[in-house]
GROMACS .gro file of C-alpha atoms in nm:
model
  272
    1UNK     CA    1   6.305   3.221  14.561
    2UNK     CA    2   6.689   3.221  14.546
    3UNK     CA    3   6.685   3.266  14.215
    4UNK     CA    4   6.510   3.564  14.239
    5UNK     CA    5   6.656   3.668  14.490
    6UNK     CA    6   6.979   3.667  14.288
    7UNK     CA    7   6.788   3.871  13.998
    8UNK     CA    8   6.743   4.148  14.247
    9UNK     CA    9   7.084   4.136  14.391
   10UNK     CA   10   7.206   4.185  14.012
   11UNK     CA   11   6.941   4.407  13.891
   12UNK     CA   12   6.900   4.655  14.175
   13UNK     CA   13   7.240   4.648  14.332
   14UNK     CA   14   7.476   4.557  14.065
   15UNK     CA   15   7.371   4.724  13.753
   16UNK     CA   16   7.146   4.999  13.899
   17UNK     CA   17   7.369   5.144  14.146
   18UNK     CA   18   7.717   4.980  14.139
   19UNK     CA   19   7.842   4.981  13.818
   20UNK     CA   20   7.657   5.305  13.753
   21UNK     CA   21   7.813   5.517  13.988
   22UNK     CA   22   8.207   5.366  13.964
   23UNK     CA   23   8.137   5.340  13.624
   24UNK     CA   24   7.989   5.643  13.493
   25UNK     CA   25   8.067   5.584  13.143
   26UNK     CA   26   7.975   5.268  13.110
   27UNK     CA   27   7.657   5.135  12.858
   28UNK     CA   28   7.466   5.101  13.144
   29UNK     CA   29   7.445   5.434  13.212
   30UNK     CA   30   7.261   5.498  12.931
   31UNK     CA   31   6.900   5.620  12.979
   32UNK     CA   32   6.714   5.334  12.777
   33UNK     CA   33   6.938   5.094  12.931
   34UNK     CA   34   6.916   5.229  13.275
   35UNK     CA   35   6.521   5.213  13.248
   36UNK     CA   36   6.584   4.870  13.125
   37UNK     CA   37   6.705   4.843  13.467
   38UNK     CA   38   6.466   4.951  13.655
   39UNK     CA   39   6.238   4.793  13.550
   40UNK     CA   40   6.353   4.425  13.575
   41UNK     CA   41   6.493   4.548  13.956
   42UNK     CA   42   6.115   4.624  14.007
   43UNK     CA   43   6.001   4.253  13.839
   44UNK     CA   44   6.230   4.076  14.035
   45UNK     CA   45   6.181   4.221  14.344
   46UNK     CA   46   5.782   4.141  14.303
   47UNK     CA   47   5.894   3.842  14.182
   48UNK     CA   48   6.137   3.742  14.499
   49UNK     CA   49   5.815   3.897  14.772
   50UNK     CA   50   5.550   3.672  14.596
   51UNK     CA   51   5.762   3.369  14.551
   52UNK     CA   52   5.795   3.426  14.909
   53UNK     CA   53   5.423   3.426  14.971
   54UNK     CA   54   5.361   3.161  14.741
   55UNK     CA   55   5.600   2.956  14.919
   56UNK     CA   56   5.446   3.018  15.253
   57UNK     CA   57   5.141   2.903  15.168
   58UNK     CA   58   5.239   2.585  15.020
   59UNK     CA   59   5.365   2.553  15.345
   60UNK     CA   60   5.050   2.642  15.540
   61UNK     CA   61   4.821   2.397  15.296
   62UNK     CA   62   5.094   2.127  15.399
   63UNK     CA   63   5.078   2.146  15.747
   64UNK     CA   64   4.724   2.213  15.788
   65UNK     CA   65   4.528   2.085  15.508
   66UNK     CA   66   4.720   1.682  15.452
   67UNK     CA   67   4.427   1.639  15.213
   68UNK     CA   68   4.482   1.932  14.971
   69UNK     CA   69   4.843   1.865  15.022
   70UNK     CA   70   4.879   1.554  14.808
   71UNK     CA   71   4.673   1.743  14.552
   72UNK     CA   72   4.819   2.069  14.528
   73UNK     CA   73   5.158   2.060  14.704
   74UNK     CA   74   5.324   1.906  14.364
   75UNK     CA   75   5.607   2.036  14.144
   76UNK     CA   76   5.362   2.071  13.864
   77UNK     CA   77   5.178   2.322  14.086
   78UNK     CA   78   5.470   2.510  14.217
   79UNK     CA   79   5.589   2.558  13.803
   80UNK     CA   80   5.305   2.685  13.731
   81UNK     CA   81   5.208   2.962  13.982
   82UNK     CA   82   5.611   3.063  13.923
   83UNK     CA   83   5.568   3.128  13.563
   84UNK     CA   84   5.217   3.300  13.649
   85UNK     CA   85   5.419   3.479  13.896
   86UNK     CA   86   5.716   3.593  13.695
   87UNK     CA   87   5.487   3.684  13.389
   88UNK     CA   88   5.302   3.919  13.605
   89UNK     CA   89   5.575   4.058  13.811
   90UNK     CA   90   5.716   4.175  13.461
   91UNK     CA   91   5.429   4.329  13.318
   92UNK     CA   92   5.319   4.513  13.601
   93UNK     CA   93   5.684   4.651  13.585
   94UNK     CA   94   5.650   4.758  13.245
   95UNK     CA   95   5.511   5.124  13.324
   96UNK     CA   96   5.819   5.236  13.514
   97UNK     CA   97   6.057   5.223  13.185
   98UNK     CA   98   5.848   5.489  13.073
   99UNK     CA   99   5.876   5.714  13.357
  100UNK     CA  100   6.183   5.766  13.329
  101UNK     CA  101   6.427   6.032  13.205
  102UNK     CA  102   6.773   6.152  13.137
  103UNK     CA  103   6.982   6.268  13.422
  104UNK     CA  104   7.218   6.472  13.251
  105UNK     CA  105   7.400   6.392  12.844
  106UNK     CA  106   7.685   6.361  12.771
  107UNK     CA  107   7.859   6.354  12.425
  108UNK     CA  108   7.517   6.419  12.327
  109UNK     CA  109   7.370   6.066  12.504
  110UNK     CA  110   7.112   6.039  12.705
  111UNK     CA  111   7.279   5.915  13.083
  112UNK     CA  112   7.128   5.867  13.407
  113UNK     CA  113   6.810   5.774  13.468
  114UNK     CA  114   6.532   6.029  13.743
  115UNK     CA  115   6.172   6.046  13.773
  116UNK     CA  116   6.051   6.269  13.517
  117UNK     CA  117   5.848   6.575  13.630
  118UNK     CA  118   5.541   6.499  13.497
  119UNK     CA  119   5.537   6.138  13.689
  120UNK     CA  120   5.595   6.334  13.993
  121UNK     CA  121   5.251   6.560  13.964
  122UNK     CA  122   5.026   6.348  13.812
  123UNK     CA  123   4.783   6.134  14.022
  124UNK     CA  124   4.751   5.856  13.800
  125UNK     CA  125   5.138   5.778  13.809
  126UNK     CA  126   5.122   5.858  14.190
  127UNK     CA  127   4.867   5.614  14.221
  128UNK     CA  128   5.035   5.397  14.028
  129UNK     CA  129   5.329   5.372  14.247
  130UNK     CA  130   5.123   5.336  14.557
  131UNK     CA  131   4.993   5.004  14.396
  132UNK     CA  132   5.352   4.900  14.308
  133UNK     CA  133   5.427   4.950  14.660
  134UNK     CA  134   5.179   4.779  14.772
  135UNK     CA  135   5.204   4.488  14.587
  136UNK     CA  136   5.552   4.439  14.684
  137UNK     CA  137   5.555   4.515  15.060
  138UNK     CA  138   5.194   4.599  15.178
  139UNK     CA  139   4.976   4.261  15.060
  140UNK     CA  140   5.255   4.035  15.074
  141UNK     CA  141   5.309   4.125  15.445
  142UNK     CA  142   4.973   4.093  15.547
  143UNK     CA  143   4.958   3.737  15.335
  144UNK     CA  144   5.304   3.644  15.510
  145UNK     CA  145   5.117   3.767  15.884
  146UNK     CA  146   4.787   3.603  15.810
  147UNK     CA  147   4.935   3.285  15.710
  148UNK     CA  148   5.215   3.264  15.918
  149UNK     CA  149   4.959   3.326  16.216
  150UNK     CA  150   4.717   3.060  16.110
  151UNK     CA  151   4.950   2.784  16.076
  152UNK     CA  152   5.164   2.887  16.455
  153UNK     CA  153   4.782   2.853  16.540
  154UNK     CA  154   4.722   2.539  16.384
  155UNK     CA  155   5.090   2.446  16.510
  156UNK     CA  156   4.959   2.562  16.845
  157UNK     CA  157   4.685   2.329  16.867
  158UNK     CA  158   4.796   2.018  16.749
  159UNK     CA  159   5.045   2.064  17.029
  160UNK     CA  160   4.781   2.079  17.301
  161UNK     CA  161   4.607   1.765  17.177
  162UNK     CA  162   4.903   1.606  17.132
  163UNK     CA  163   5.037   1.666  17.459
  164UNK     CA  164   4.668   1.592  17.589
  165UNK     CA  165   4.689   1.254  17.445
  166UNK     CA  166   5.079   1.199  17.572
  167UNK     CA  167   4.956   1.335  17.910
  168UNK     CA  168   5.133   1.637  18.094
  169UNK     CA  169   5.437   1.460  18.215
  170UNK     CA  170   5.601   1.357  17.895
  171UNK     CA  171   5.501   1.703  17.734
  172UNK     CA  172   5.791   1.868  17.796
  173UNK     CA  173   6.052   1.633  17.669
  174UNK     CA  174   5.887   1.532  17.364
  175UNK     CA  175   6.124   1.619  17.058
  176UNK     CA  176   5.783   1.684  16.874
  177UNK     CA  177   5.661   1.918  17.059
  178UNK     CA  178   5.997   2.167  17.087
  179UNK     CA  179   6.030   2.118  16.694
  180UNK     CA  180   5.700   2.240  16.668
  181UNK     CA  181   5.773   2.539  16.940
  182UNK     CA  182   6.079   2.657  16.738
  183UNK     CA  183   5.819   2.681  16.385
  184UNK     CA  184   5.611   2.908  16.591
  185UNK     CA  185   5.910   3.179  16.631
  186UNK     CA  186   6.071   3.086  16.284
  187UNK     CA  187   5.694   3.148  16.129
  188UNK     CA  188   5.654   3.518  16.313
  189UNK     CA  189   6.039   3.566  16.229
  190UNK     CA  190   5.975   3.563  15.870
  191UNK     CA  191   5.695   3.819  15.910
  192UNK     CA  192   5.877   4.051  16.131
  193UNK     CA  193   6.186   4.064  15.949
  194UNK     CA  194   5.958   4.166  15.654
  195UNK     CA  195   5.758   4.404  15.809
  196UNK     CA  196   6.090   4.588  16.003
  197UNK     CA  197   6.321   4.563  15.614
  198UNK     CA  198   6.043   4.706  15.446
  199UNK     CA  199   5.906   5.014  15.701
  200UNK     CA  200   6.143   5.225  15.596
  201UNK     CA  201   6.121   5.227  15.230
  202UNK     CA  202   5.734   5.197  15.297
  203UNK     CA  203   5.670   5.550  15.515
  204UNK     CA  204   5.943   5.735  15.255
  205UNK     CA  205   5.689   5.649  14.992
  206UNK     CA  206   5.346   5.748  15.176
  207UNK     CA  207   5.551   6.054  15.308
  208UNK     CA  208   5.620   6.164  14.961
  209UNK     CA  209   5.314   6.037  14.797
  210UNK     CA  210   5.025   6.132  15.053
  211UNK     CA  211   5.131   6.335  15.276
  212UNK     CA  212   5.329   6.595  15.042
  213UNK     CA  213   5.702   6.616  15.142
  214UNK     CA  214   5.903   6.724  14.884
  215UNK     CA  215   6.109   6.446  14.671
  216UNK     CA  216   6.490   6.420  14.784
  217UNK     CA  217   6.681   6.204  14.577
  218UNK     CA  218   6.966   6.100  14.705
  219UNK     CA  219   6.882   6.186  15.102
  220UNK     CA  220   7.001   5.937  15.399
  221UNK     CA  221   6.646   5.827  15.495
  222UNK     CA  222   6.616   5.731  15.094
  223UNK     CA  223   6.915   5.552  15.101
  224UNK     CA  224   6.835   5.350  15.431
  225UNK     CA  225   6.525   5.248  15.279
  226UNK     CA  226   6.672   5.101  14.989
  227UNK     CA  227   6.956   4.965  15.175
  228UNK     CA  228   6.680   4.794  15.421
  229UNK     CA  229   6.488   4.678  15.084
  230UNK     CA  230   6.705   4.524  14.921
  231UNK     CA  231   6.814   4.324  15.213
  232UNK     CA  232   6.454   4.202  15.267
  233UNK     CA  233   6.452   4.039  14.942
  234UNK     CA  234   6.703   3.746  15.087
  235UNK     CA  235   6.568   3.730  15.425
  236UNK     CA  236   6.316   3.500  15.412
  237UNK     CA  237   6.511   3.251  15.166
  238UNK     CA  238   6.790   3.260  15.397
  239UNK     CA  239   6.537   3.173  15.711
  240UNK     CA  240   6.348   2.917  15.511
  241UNK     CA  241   6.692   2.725  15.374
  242UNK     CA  242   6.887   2.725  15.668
  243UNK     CA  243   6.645   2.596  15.875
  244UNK     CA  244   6.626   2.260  15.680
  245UNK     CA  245   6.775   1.997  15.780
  246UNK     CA  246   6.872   1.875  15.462
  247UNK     CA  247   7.018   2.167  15.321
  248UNK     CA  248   7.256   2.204  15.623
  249UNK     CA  249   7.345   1.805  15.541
  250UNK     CA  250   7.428   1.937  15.188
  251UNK     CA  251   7.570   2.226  15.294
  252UNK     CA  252   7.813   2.034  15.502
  253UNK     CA  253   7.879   1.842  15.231
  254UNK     CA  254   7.960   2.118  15.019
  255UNK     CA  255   8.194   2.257  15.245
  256UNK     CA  256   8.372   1.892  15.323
  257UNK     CA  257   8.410   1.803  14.964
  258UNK     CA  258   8.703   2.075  14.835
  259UNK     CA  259   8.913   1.971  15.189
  260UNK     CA  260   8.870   1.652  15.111
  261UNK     CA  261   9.000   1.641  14.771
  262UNK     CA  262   9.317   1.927  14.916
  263UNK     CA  263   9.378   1.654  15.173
  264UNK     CA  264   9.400   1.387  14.986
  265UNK     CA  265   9.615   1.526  14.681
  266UNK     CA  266   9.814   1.689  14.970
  267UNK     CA  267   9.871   1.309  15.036
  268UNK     CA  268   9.857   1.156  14.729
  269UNK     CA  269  10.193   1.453  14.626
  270UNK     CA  270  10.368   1.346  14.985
  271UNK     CA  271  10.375   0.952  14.863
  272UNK     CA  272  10.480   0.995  14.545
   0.00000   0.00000   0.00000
């Protein structure tokens, strides 16, 4: 997920927008390349929602399934349904390059990359966005919501029986049971954050698509969305790492190690 999460970082805010508009001249702003772009910003931000998902319910099988766990829950597994995921996160992609054209030339090259007209009228491409869209923010939301939900519940009940067999006294100082409480709002965290990042970008795309307002490129609400995207993307990596206890022990660690080694040349310069 991080590393994905990287890819659209690079792809979609780097080379896409960045270095294309402070650096007009640049190769990148070169149709084919440009398209290039697009279209791996598009694969690895399908890539980063449905690593996401993917994740989550590895989760959800090891908390509430212990059986299927030891089965399925392996790195073998998780390699696998990453390549399946990438593979198909990049040919889905594919179509965009294609719709695609030249924002202006210059020197008699090709530069910039908008929606070509004929993309823009035909149903077929329309509908063919809708499904993009909906792959990357409509189905993974509603797999993050229905998961998430089922495990809180299965969270949920495990609690009561286990504060049935603990009795009601001891409930509400049991360690257990407030670990458990604070996976319940980190699980419904995960799927509001996505469903709030992605709203925007979501209703400029149904209000263009289905209910006929007029393409803008460039307008605020556009540029919200995208701004709101984009952040989604890292989210959900950032709420899943964080919250592990052995990634903040690393993290620490990290963050020791460089002031350790200043400190003690700092010392090691002072003796001699």
């Amino acid at each position: 997920m991080a590393m994905a999460d990287l890819l659209v970082i690079i792809t979609d805010v780097l080379l896409r927008t960045v270095f294309v508009v402070y650096f007009p001249r640049s190769f990148l702003n070169i149709t084919p390349v440009c398209s290039t772009n697009v279209v791996l910003a598009f694969a690895a931000t399908l890539s980063s929602d449905w690593f996401t998902v993917a994740f989550t319910l590895d989760r959800f099988l090891a908390i509430c399934y212990q059986n299927v766990k030891i089965k399925y829950c392996t790195e073998r597994t998780a390699t696998v349904i990453m390549g399946i995921v990438s593979v198909f996160s990049c040919l889905i992609s594919v179509p965009w390059y294609f719709t695609m054209g030249p924002e202006y030339n210059m020197d008699n090259i090709p530069r910039g990359c908008v929606l070509k007209q004929a993309f823009l009228n035909l149903t077929s491409w329309a509908s063919f966005e809708l499904l993009t869209y909906s792959l990357i923010a409509w189905f993974p939301f509603f797999l993050l919501m229905l998961l998430n939900s089922l495990t809180a519940r299965h969270i949920l009940m495990s609690g009561r029986v286990r504060r049935g067999l603990r009795g009601r006294n001891t409930g509400d100082n049991d360690p257990e049971m407030e670990n458990r409480r604070k996976s319940v709002v980190l699980l419904f965290c995960i799927s509001g954050s996505f469903l709030l990042l992605w709203s925007t970008e979501v209703i400029y795309v149904l209000s263009e698509r289905v209910f006929g307002i007029p393409y803008v490129k460039g307008s605020d609400f556009e540029s919200v969305g995208f701004m709101l995207q984009v952040l989604s993307t890292c989210t959900n990596t950032v709420i899943y790492v964080l919250t592990q206890n052995k990634f903040r022990e690393q993290m620490k660690s990290a963050v020791r190690c460089p002031i350790y080694l200043i400190v003690k040349l700092l010392k090691t310069r002072n003796a001699s």
